[in-house]
Amino acid sequence: MRTRPAFPVRSGLGFLFLFLAQALAVAVPIEAQAHGDTVKVVVTGQREGHVTTEITWENDGDAIDEAVAATVNSTSPDGSRTMGPWRLVRDPGSRTGWSTAEVLPPGTWKVSVDVGFPSLGHGEKEIAVPVVDPAPSAATPSAAAPSASSSPAPSGASAPPVSSGSPSPAPAGESEGTDRTVWWTTAGVAVIALAGAGGGVLLRRARARKR
């Protein structure tokens, strides 16, 4: 049993399909040949510990519009420490700049970058990540500054009296005057009482004589 092709070669659609297929087959190699078969990787350094790179096409230096699949590995000079593999992400606002989201600790590192897509590429460089000093903290008030509660009183002013709960003793002169007033008052009352009693006796004798 024979099957008929979807687009017969003799029809207009068949010729159009063949033309597009051949044009596409020719255009893809031409475009690949224009950019080259490899990409150029340049490790530019670091930015606050992030590894920075520039990735372009090898032949013409054009930016790579596709997503770049790359790994970043870092090794200390003595080989005792390794970091990675990390991937590269495109820098915001840049077409050729790529960097790592991760941060290298302070020190010297040998960084190597390997690109696998859209084409092969390799780059390496030794970079140094400096130690960043922490931001200075806000200055604290000086301990030598006198506070309002500890400031000395003026020399001419006397300190307020401290209440102890019991009445303070009166001055000597005031105490003597008070004692004298009490004595005279007591003596006056006694004299008045004696005078009244004597007057009563005399009054009674006078009445007895009249009888």
JSON list of C-alpha atoms in Angstrom, two decimals:
[
{"chain": "A", "resi": 1, "resn": "MET", "atom": "CA", "xyz": [0.00, 0.00, 0.00]},
{"chain": "A", "resi": 2, "resn": "ARG", "atom": "CA", "xyz": [1.49, 3.34, -1.02]},
{"chain": "A", "resi": 3, "resn": "THR", "atom": "CA", "xyz": [1.18, 6.51, 1.07]},
{"chain": "A", "resi": 4, "resn": "ARG", "atom": "CA", "xyz": [1.03, 9.91, -0.48]},
{"chain": "A", "resi": 5, "resn": "PRO", "atom": "CA", "xyz": [3.42, 12.56, 0.87]},
{"chain": "A", "resi": 6, "resn": "ALA", "atom": "CA", "xyz": [1.87, 15.46, 2.76]},
{"chain": "A", "resi": 7, "resn": "PHE", "atom": "CA", "xyz": [3.39, 17.96, 0.33]},
{"chain": "A", "resi": 8, "resn": "PRO", "atom": "CA", "xyz": [3.85, 16.53, -3.17]},
{"chain": "A", "resi": 9, "resn": "VAL", "atom": "CA", "xyz": [7.09, 17.69, -4.69]},
{"chain": "A", "resi": 10, "resn": "ARG", "atom": "CA", "xyz": [5.34, 18.70, -7.90]},
{"chain": "A", "resi": 11, "resn": "SER", "atom": "CA", "xyz": [2.89, 21.01, -6.04]},
{"chain": "A", "resi": 12, "resn": "GLY", "atom": "CA", "xyz": [3.68, 24.58, -5.07]},
{"chain": "A", "resi": 13, "resn": "LEU", "atom": "CA", "xyz": [3.73, 23.76, -1.34]},
{"chain": "A", "resi": 14, "resn": "GLY", "atom": "CA", "xyz": [6.24, 20.98, -1.96]},
{"chain": "A", "resi": 15, "resn": "PHE", "atom": "CA", "xyz": [8.68, 23.29, -3.71]},
{"chain": "A", "resi": 16, "resn": "LEU", "atom": "CA", "xyz": [8.26, 25.89, -0.94]},
{"chain": "A", "resi": 17, "resn": "PHE", "atom": "CA", "xyz": [8.95, 23.30, 1.76]},
{"chain": "A", "resi": 18, "resn": "LEU", "atom": "CA", "xyz": [12.12, 22.10, 0.02]},
{"chain": "A", "resi": 19, "resn": "PHE", "atom": "CA", "xyz": [13.32, 25.66, -0.46]},
{"chain": "A", "resi": 20, "resn": "LEU", "atom": "CA", "xyz": [12.86, 26.55, 3.21]},
{"chain": "A", "resi": 21, "resn": "ALA", "atom": "CA", "xyz": [14.59, 23.36, 4.35]},
{"chain": "A", "resi": 22, "resn": "GLN", "atom": "CA", "xyz": [17.60, 24.00, 2.14]},
{"chain": "A", "resi": 23, "resn": "ALA", "atom": "CA", "xyz": [17.79, 27.67, 3.18]},
{"chain": "A", "resi": 24, "resn": "LEU", "atom": "CA", "xyz": [17.71, 26.68, 6.85]},
{"chain": "A", "resi": 25, "resn": "ALA", "atom": "CA", "xyz": [20.38, 24.04, 6.34]},
{"chain": "A", "resi": 26, "resn": "VAL", "atom": "CA", "xyz": [22.63, 26.58, 4.70]},
{"chain": "A", "resi": 27, "resn": "ALA", "atom": "CA", "xyz": [21.93, 29.43, 7.15]},
{"chain": "A", "resi": 28, "resn": "VAL", "atom": "CA", "xyz": [22.78, 27.49, 10.30]},
{"chain": "A", "resi": 29, "resn": "PRO", "atom": "CA", "xyz": [26.35, 26.60, 9.26]},
{"chain": "A", "resi": 30, "resn": "ILE", "atom": "CA", "xyz": [26.91, 30.14, 7.99]},
{"chain": "A", "resi": 31, "resn": "GLU", "atom": "CA", "xyz": [25.83, 31.65, 11.31]},
{"chain": "A", "resi": 32, "resn": "ALA", "atom": "CA", "xyz": [27.93, 29.18, 13.28]},
{"chain": "A", "resi": 33, "resn": "GLN", "atom": "CA", "xyz": [30.90, 29.85, 11.04]},
{"chain": "A", "resi": 34, "resn": "ALA", "atom": "CA", "xyz": [30.50, 33.64, 11.51]},
{"chain": "A", "resi": 35, "resn": "HIS", "atom": "CA", "xyz": [30.72, 33.40, 15.34]},
{"chain": "A", "resi": 36, "resn": "GLY", "atom": "CA", "xyz": [33.17, 30.54, 15.45]},
{"chain": "A", "resi": 37, "resn": "ASP", "atom": "CA", "xyz": [33.14, 27.20, 17.18]},
{"chain": "A", "resi": 38, "resn": "THR", "atom": "CA", "xyz": [34.49, 28.47, 20.49]},
{"chain": "A", "resi": 39, "resn": "VAL", "atom": "CA", "xyz": [33.81, 31.26, 22.95]},
{"chain": "A", "resi": 40, "resn": "LYS", "atom": "CA", "xyz": [36.35, 33.57, 24.53]},
{"chain": "A", "resi": 41, "resn": "VAL", "atom": "CA", "xyz": [36.44, 33.60, 28.32]},
{"chain": "A", "resi": 42, "resn": "VAL", "atom": "CA", "xyz": [38.32, 36.35, 30.17]},
{"chain": "A", "resi": 43, "resn": "VAL", "atom": "CA", "xyz": [38.43, 36.29, 33.98]},
{"chain": "A", "resi": 44, "resn": "THR", "atom": "CA", "xyz": [38.49, 40.01, 34.81]},
{"chain": "A", "resi": 45, "resn": "GLY", "atom": "CA", "xyz": [38.83, 39.73, 38.58]},
{"chain": "A", "resi": 46, "resn": "GLN", "atom": "CA", "xyz": [36.43, 39.98, 41.49]},
{"chain": "A", "resi": 47, "resn": "ARG", "atom": "CA", "xyz": [33.81, 42.36, 42.81]},
{"chain": "A", "resi": 48, "resn": "GLU", "atom": "CA", "xyz": [33.24, 42.14, 46.56]},
{"chain": "A", "resi": 49, "resn": "GLY", "atom": "CA", "xyz": [34.26, 38.48, 46.36]},
{"chain": "A", "resi": 50, "resn": "HIS", "atom": "CA", "xyz": [32.15, 37.65, 43.28]},
{"chain": "A", "resi": 51, "resn": "VAL", "atom": "CA", "xyz": [34.21, 36.26, 40.38]},
{"chain": "A", "resi": 52, "resn": "THR", "atom": "CA", "xyz": [33.71, 38.47, 37.30]},
{"chain": "A", "resi": 53, "resn": "THR", "atom": "CA", "xyz": [34.23, 37.42, 33.65]},
{"chain": "A", "resi": 54, "resn": "GLU", "atom": "CA", "xyz": [33.72, 38.64, 30.08]},
{"chain": "A", "resi": 55, "resn": "ILE", "atom": "CA", "xyz": [32.39, 36.01, 27.64]},
{"chain": "A", "resi": 56, "resn": "THR", "atom": "CA", "xyz": [32.12, 36.65, 23.87]},
{"chain": "A", "resi": 57, "resn": "TRP", "atom": "CA", "xyz": [32.30, 34.72, 20.61]},
{"chain": "A", "resi": 58, "resn": "GLU", "atom": "CA", "xyz": [35.89, 33.88, 19.70]},
{"chain": "A", "resi": 59, "resn": "ASN", "atom": "CA", "xyz": [35.91, 35.00, 16.06]},
{"chain": "A", "resi": 60, "resn": "ASP", "atom": "CA", "xyz": [33.99, 38.26, 15.96]},
{"chain": "A", "resi": 61, "resn": "GLY", "atom": "CA", "xyz": [33.83, 39.25, 19.65]},
{"chain": "A", "resi": 62, "resn": "ASP", "atom": "CA", "xyz": [30.05, 39.51, 19.60]},
{"chain": "A", "resi": 63, "resn": "ALA", "atom": "CA", "xyz": [28.06, 39.12, 22.77]},
{"chain": "A", "resi": 64, "resn": "ILE", "atom": "CA", "xyz": [26.39, 35.78, 23.39]},
{"chain": "A", "resi": 65, "resn": "ASP", "atom": "CA", "xyz": [22.64, 36.22, 23.42]},
{"chain": "A", "resi": 66, "resn": "GLU", "atom": "CA", "xyz": [21.92, 32.67, 24.50]},
{"chain": "A", "resi": 67, "resn": "ALA", "atom": "CA", "xyz": [22.18, 31.38, 28.03]},
{"chain": "A", "resi": 68, "resn": "VAL", "atom": "CA", "xyz": [25.73, 30.40, 28.92]},
{"chain": "A", "resi": 69, "resn": "ALA", "atom": "CA", "xyz": [26.34, 27.14, 30.76]},
{"chain": "A", "resi": 70, "resn": "ALA", "atom": "CA", "xyz": [29.64, 27.52, 32.65]},
{"chain": "A", "resi": 71, "resn": "THR", "atom": "CA", "xyz": [31.26, 26.31, 35.85]},
{"chain": "A", "resi": 72, "resn": "VAL", "atom": "CA", "xyz": [33.68, 28.22, 38.06]},
{"chain": "A", "resi": 73, "resn": "ASN", "atom": "CA", "xyz": [36.21, 26.48, 40.30]},
{"chain": "A", "resi": 74, "resn": "SER", "atom": "CA", "xyz": [38.64, 28.19, 42.65]},
{"chain": "A", "resi": 75, "resn": "THR", "atom": "CA", "xyz": [41.68, 26.76, 44.43]},
{"chain": "A", "resi": 76, "resn": "SER", "atom": "CA", "xyz": [44.06, 28.29, 46.96]},
{"chain": "A", "resi": 77, "resn": "PRO", "atom": "CA", "xyz": [47.75, 28.46, 45.94]},
{"chain": "A", "resi": 78, "resn": "ASP", "atom": "CA", "xyz": [48.72, 25.55, 48.21]},
{"chain": "A", "resi": 79, "resn": "GLY", "atom": "CA", "xyz": [45.70, 23.50, 47.15]},
{"chain": "A", "resi": 80, "resn": "SER", "atom": "CA", "xyz": [44.38, 23.18, 50.68]},
{"chain": "A", "resi": 81, "resn": "ARG", "atom": "CA", "xyz": [41.10, 24.96, 49.94]},
{"chain": "A", "resi": 82, "resn": "THR", "atom": "CA", "xyz": [38.74, 24.67, 47.00]},
{"chain": "A", "resi": 83, "resn": "MET", "atom": "CA", "xyz": [35.52, 26.50, 46.19]},
{"chain": "A", "resi": 84, "resn": "GLY", "atom": "CA", "xyz": [32.97, 25.49, 43.57]},
{"chain": "A", "resi": 85, "resn": "PRO", "atom": "CA", "xyz": [31.81, 24.42, 41.14]},
{"chain": "A", "resi": 86, "resn": "TRP", "atom": "CA", "xyz": [29.68, 27.55, 40.83]},
{"chain": "A", "resi": 87, "resn": "ARG", "atom": "CA", "xyz": [27.68, 28.70, 37.82]},
{"chain": "A", "resi": 88, "resn": "LEU", "atom": "CA", "xyz": [27.82, 32.06, 36.09]},
{"chain": "A", "resi": 89, "resn": "VAL", "atom": "CA", "xyz": [24.90, 34.49, 35.88]},
{"chain": "A", "resi": 90, "resn": "ARG", "atom": "CA", "xyz": [24.67, 37.47, 33.57]},
{"chain": "A", "resi": 91, "resn": "ASP", "atom": "CA", "xyz": [25.43, 40.85, 35.12]},
{"chain": "A", "resi": 92, "resn": "PRO", "atom": "CA", "xyz": [22.39, 43.16, 35.08]},
{"chain": "A", "resi": 93, "resn": "GLY", "atom": "CA", "xyz": [22.58, 45.70, 32.28]},
{"chain": "A", "resi": 94, "resn": "SER", "atom": "CA", "xyz": [25.51, 43.95, 30.53]},
{"chain": "A", "resi": 95, "resn": "ARG", "atom": "CA", "xyz": [25.62, 41.73, 27.45]},
{"chain": "A", "resi": 96, "resn": "THR", "atom": "CA", "xyz": [29.11, 40.33, 27.94]},
{"chain": "A", "resi": 97, "resn": "GLY", "atom": "CA", "xyz": [29.59, 40.46, 31.71]},
{"chain": "A", "resi": 98, "resn": "TRP", "atom": "CA", "xyz": [29.04, 37.34, 33.80]},
{"chain": "A", "resi": 99, "resn": "SER", "atom": "CA", "xyz": [29.74, 36.72, 37.48]},
{"chain": "A", "resi": 100, "resn": "THR", "atom": "CA", "xyz": [29.11, 34.27, 40.29]},
{"chain": "A", "resi": 101, "resn": "ALA", "atom": "CA", "xyz": [26.29, 34.64, 42.79]},
{"chain": "A", "resi": 102, "resn": "GLU", "atom": "CA", "xyz": [28.53, 33.10, 45.46]},
{"chain": "A", "resi": 103, "resn": "VAL", "atom": "CA", "xyz": [31.33, 34.98, 47.21]},
{"chain": "A", "resi": 104, "resn": "LEU", "atom": "CA", "xyz": [34.96, 33.93, 47.64]},
{"chain": "A", "resi": 105, "resn": "PRO", "atom": "CA", "xyz": [36.43, 34.40, 51.13]},
{"chain": "A", "resi": 106, "resn": "PRO", "atom": "CA", "xyz": [39.44, 36.72, 51.53]},
{"chain": "A", "resi": 107, "resn": "GLY", "atom": "CA", "xyz": [42.70, 35.35, 50.16]},
{"chain": "A", "resi": 108, "resn": "THR", "atom": "CA", "xyz": [44.45, 34.48, 46.90]},
{"chain": "A", "resi": 109, "resn": "TRP", "atom": "CA", "xyz": [42.65, 32.12, 44.51]},
{"chain": "A", "resi": 110, "resn": "LYS", "atom": "CA", "xyz": [43.39, 30.48, 41.19]},
{"chain": "A", "resi": 111, "resn": "VAL", "atom": "CA", "xyz": [40.10, 30.70, 39.29]},
{"chain": "A", "resi": 112, "resn": "SER", "atom": "CA", "xyz": [39.24, 28.59, 36.25]},
{"chain": "A", "resi": 113, "resn": "VAL", "atom": "CA", "xyz": [36.08, 28.94, 34.13]},
{"chain": "A", "resi": 114, "resn": "ASP", "atom": "CA", "xyz": [34.86, 26.26, 31.72]},
{"chain": "A", "resi": 115, "resn": "VAL", "atom": "CA", "xyz": [32.01, 26.96, 29.27]},
{"chain": "A", "resi": 116, "resn": "GLY", "atom": "CA", "xyz": [30.07, 24.06, 27.73]},
{"chain": "A", "resi": 117, "resn": "PHE", "atom": "CA", "xyz": [27.23, 25.89, 25.93]},
{"chain": "A", "resi": 118, "resn": "PRO", "atom": "CA", "xyz": [26.63, 27.36, 23.40]},
{"chain": "A", "resi": 119, "resn": "SER", "atom": "CA", "xyz": [30.20, 26.44, 22.53]},
{"chain": "A", "resi": 120, "resn": "LEU", "atom": "CA", "xyz": [33.33, 25.38, 24.36]},
{"chain": "A", "resi": 121, "resn": "GLY", "atom": "CA", "xyz": [35.52, 27.93, 26.11]},
{"chain": "A", "resi": 122, "resn": "HIS", "atom": "CA", "xyz": [38.05, 28.16, 28.93]},
{"chain": "A", "resi": 123, "resn": "GLY", "atom": "CA", "xyz": [39.70, 30.91, 30.98]},
{"chain": "A", "resi": 124, "resn": "GLU", "atom": "CA", "xyz": [41.70, 31.14, 34.18]},
{"chain": "A", "resi": 125, "resn": "LYS", "atom": "CA", "xyz": [43.38, 33.76, 36.35]},
{"chain": "A", "resi": 126, "resn": "GLU", "atom": "CA", "xyz": [44.78, 34.23, 39.84]},
{"chain": "A", "resi": 127, "resn": "ILE", "atom": "CA", "xyz": [42.84, 36.83, 41.80]},
{"chain": "A", "resi": 128, "resn": "ALA", "atom": "CA", "xyz": [43.12, 38.26, 45.32]},
{"chain": "A", "resi": 129, "resn": "VAL", "atom": "CA", "xyz": [40.12, 38.97, 47.53]},
{"chain": "A", "resi": 130, "resn": "PRO", "atom": "CA", "xyz": [41.01, 41.61, 50.15]},
{"chain": "A", "resi": 131, "resn": "VAL", "atom": "CA", "xyz": [39.87, 41.61, 53.74]},
{"chain": "A", "resi": 132, "resn": "VAL", "atom": "CA", "xyz": [37.08, 44.12, 54.25]},
{"chain": "A", "resi": 133, "resn": "ASP", "atom": "CA", "xyz": [37.15, 45.88, 57.60]},
{"chain": "A", "resi": 134, "resn": "PRO", "atom": "CA", "xyz": [33.79, 46.04, 59.37]},
{"chain": "A", "resi": 135, "resn": "ALA", "atom": "CA", "xyz": [32.05, 49.38, 59.48]},
{"chain": "A", "resi": 136, "resn": "PRO", "atom": "CA", "xyz": [32.96, 51.36, 62.63]},
{"chain": "A", "resi": 137, "resn": "SER", "atom": "CA", "xyz": [30.26, 51.40, 65.24]},
{"chain": "A", "resi": 138, "resn": "ALA", "atom": "CA", "xyz": [28.65, 54.62, 66.40]},
{"chain": "A", "resi": 139, "resn": "ALA", "atom": "CA", "xyz": [30.71, 56.53, 68.97]},
{"chain": "A", "resi": 140, "resn": "THR", "atom": "CA", "xyz": [29.46, 56.13, 72.51]},
{"chain": "A", "resi": 141, "resn": "PRO", "atom": "CA", "xyz": [29.10, 59.19, 74.78]},
{"chain": "A", "resi": 142, "resn": "SER", "atom": "CA", "xyz": [32.24, 59.95, 76.78]},
{"chain": "A", "resi": 143, "resn": "ALA", "atom": "CA", "xyz": [32.23, 58.52, 80.27]},
{"chain": "A", "resi": 144, "resn": "ALA", "atom": "CA", "xyz": [34.16, 61.57, 81.49]},
{"chain": "A", "resi": 145, "resn": "ALA", "atom": "CA", "xyz": [31.24, 63.92, 80.72]},
{"chain": "A", "resi": 146, "resn": "PRO", "atom": "CA", "xyz": [29.58, 64.84, 84.02]},
{"chain": "A", "resi": 147, "resn": "SER", "atom": "CA", "xyz": [25.95, 63.83, 84.32]},
{"chain": "A", "resi": 148, "resn": "ALA", "atom": "CA", "xyz": [23.19, 66.03, 85.69]},
{"chain": "A", "resi": 149, "resn": "SER", "atom": "CA", "xyz": [22.75, 63.81, 88.74]},
{"chain": "A", "resi": 150, "resn": "SER", "atom": "CA", "xyz": [26.43, 63.75, 89.67]},
{"chain": "A", "resi": 151, "resn": "SER", "atom": "CA", "xyz": [27.24, 67.45, 89.11]},
{"chain": "A", "resi": 152, "resn": "PRO", "atom": "CA", "xyz": [28.58, 69.13, 92.27]},
{"chain": "A", "resi": 153, "resn": "ALA", "atom": "CA", "xyz": [26.42, 71.74, 93.97]},
{"chain": "A", "resi": 154, "resn": "PRO", "atom": "CA", "xyz": [27.57, 75.40, 93.88]},
{"chain": "A", "resi": 155, "resn": "SER", "atom": "CA", "xyz": [29.91, 76.38, 96.66]},
{"chain": "A", "resi": 156, "resn": "GLY", "atom": "CA", "xyz": [27.57, 79.11, 97.97]},
{"chain": "A", "resi": 157, "resn": "ALA", "atom": "CA", "xyz": [24.49, 76.88, 98.23]},
{"chain": "A", "resi": 158, "resn": "SER", "atom": "CA", "xyz": [23.90, 74.68, 101.25]},
{"chain": "A", "resi": 159, "resn": "ALA", "atom": "CA", "xyz": [22.69, 71.11, 100.97]},
{"chain": "A", "resi": 160, "resn": "PRO", "atom": "CA", "xyz": [19.00, 70.55, 101.79]},
{"chain": "A", "resi": 161, "resn": "PRO", "atom": "CA", "xyz": [18.33, 68.99, 105.22]},
{"chain": "A", "resi": 162, "resn": "VAL", "atom": "CA", "xyz": [17.76, 65.26, 105.31]},
{"chain": "A", "resi": 163, "resn": "SER", "atom": "CA", "xyz": [14.54, 64.19, 107.01]},
{"chain": "A", "resi": 164, "resn": "SER", "atom": "CA", "xyz": [15.11, 61.36, 109.50]},
{"chain": "A", "resi": 165, "resn": "GLY", "atom": "CA", "xyz": [11.51, 60.95, 110.73]},
{"chain": "A", "resi": 166, "resn": "SER", "atom": "CA", "xyz": [12.11, 62.48, 114.20]},
{"chain": "A", "resi": 167, "resn": "PRO", "atom": "CA", "xyz": [11.84, 66.24, 114.99]},
{"chain": "A", "resi": 168, "resn": "SER", "atom": "CA", "xyz": [15.14, 68.01, 114.98]},
{"chain": "A", "resi": 169, "resn": "PRO", "atom": "CA", "xyz": [16.24, 69.63, 118.28]},
{"chain": "A", "resi": 170, "resn": "ALA", "atom": "CA", "xyz": [15.42, 73.31, 118.60]},
{"chain": "A", "resi": 171, "resn": "PRO", "atom": "CA", "xyz": [18.24, 75.81, 119.03]},
{"chain": "A", "resi": 172, "resn": "ALA", "atom": "CA", "xyz": [19.51, 76.46, 122.55]},
{"chain": "A", "resi": 173, "resn": "GLY", "atom": "CA", "xyz": [18.15, 80.00, 122.79]},
{"chain": "A", "resi": 174, "resn": "GLU", "atom": "CA", "xyz": [14.72, 79.04, 121.56]},
{"chain": "A", "resi": 175, "resn": "SER", "atom": "CA", "xyz": [14.57, 76.08, 124.01]},
{"chain": "A", "resi": 176, "resn": "GLU", "atom": "CA", "xyz": [15.43, 78.31, 126.99]},
{"chain": "A", "resi": 177, "resn": "GLY", "atom": "CA", "xyz": [12.79, 80.87, 126.02]},
{"chain": "A", "resi": 178, "resn": "THR", "atom": "CA", "xyz": [10.16, 78.17, 125.74]},
{"chain": "A", "resi": 179, "resn": "ASP", "atom": "CA", "xyz": [11.05, 76.79, 129.20]},
{"chain": "A", "resi": 180, "resn": "ARG", "atom": "CA", "xyz": [10.78, 80.24, 130.74]},
{"chain": "A", "resi": 181, "resn": "THR", "atom": "CA", "xyz": [7.36, 80.86, 129.19]},
{"chain": "A", "resi": 182, "resn": "VAL", "atom": "CA", "xyz": [6.05, 77.55, 130.51]},
{"chain": "A", "resi": 183, "resn": "TRP", "atom": "CA", "xyz": [7.42, 78.33, 134.04]},
{"chain": "A", "resi": 184, "resn": "TRP", "atom": "CA", "xyz": [5.80, 81.78, 134.21]},
{"chain": "A", "resi": 185, "resn": "THR", "atom": "CA", "xyz": [2.52, 80.39, 132.95]},
{"chain": "A", "resi": 186, "resn": "THR", "atom": "CA", "xyz": [2.52, 77.70, 135.61]},
{"chain": "A", "resi": 187, "resn": "ALA", "atom": "CA", "xyz": [3.46, 80.15, 138.35]},
{"chain": "A", "resi": 188, "resn": "GLY", "atom": "CA", "xyz": [0.71, 82.58, 137.30]},
{"chain": "A", "resi": 189, "resn": "VAL", "atom": "CA", "xyz": [-1.91, 79.86, 137.42]},
{"chain": "A", "resi": 190, "resn": "ALA", "atom": "CA", "xyz": [-0.78, 78.87, 140.91]},
{"chain": "A", "resi": 191, "resn": "VAL", "atom": "CA", "xyz": [-0.90, 82.47, 142.17]},
{"chain": "A", "resi": 192, "resn": "ILE", "atom": "CA", "xyz": [-4.39, 82.98, 140.76]},
{"chain": "A", "resi": 193, "resn": "ALA", "atom": "CA", "xyz": [-5.57, 79.78, 142.39]},
{"chain": "A", "resi": 194, "resn": "LEU", "atom": "CA", "xyz": [-4.14, 80.77, 145.79]},
{"chain": "A", "resi": 195, "resn": "ALA", "atom": "CA", "xyz": [-5.66, 84.25, 145.53]},
{"chain": "A", "resi": 196, "resn": "GLY", "atom": "CA", "xyz": [-9.05, 82.79, 144.75]},
{"chain": "A", "resi": 197, "resn": "ALA", "atom": "CA", "xyz": [-8.84, 80.42, 147.69]},
{"chain": "A", "resi": 198, "resn": "GLY", "atom": "CA", "xyz": [-7.77, 83.20, 150.07]},
{"chain": "A", "resi": 199, "resn": "GLY", "atom": "CA", "xyz": [-10.58, 85.44, 148.87]},
{"chain": "A", "resi": 200, "resn": "GLY", "atom": "CA", "xyz": [-13.09, 82.68, 149.49]},
{"chain": "A", "resi": 201, "resn": "VAL", "atom": "CA", "xyz": [-11.86, 82.22, 153.11]},
{"chain": "A", "resi": 202, "resn": "LEU", "atom": "CA", "xyz": [-12.11, 85.93, 153.84]},
{"chain": "A", "resi": 203, "resn": "LEU", "atom": "CA", "xyz": [-15.59, 86.09, 152.35]},
{"chain": "A", "resi": 204, "resn": "ARG", "atom": "CA", "xyz": [-16.76, 83.23, 154.56]},
{"chain": "A", "resi": 205, "resn": "ARG", "atom": "CA", "xyz": [-15.34, 84.87, 157.74]},
{"chain": "A", "resi": 206, "resn": "ALA", "atom": "CA", "xyz": [-17.10, 88.14, 156.94]},
{"chain": "A", "resi": 207, "resn": "ARG", "atom": "CA", "xyz": [-20.46, 86.39, 156.60]},
{"chain": "A", "resi": 208, "resn": "ALA", "atom": "CA", "xyz": [-19.91, 84.52, 159.87]},
{"chain": "A", "resi": 209, "resn": "ARG", "atom": "CA", "xyz": [-19.28, 87.77, 161.75]},
{"chain": "A", "resi": 210, "resn": "LYS", "atom": "CA", "xyz": [-22.48, 89.35, 160.46]},
{"chain": "A", "resi": 211, "resn": "ARG", "atom": "CA", "xyz": [-24.49, 86.48, 161.93]}
]
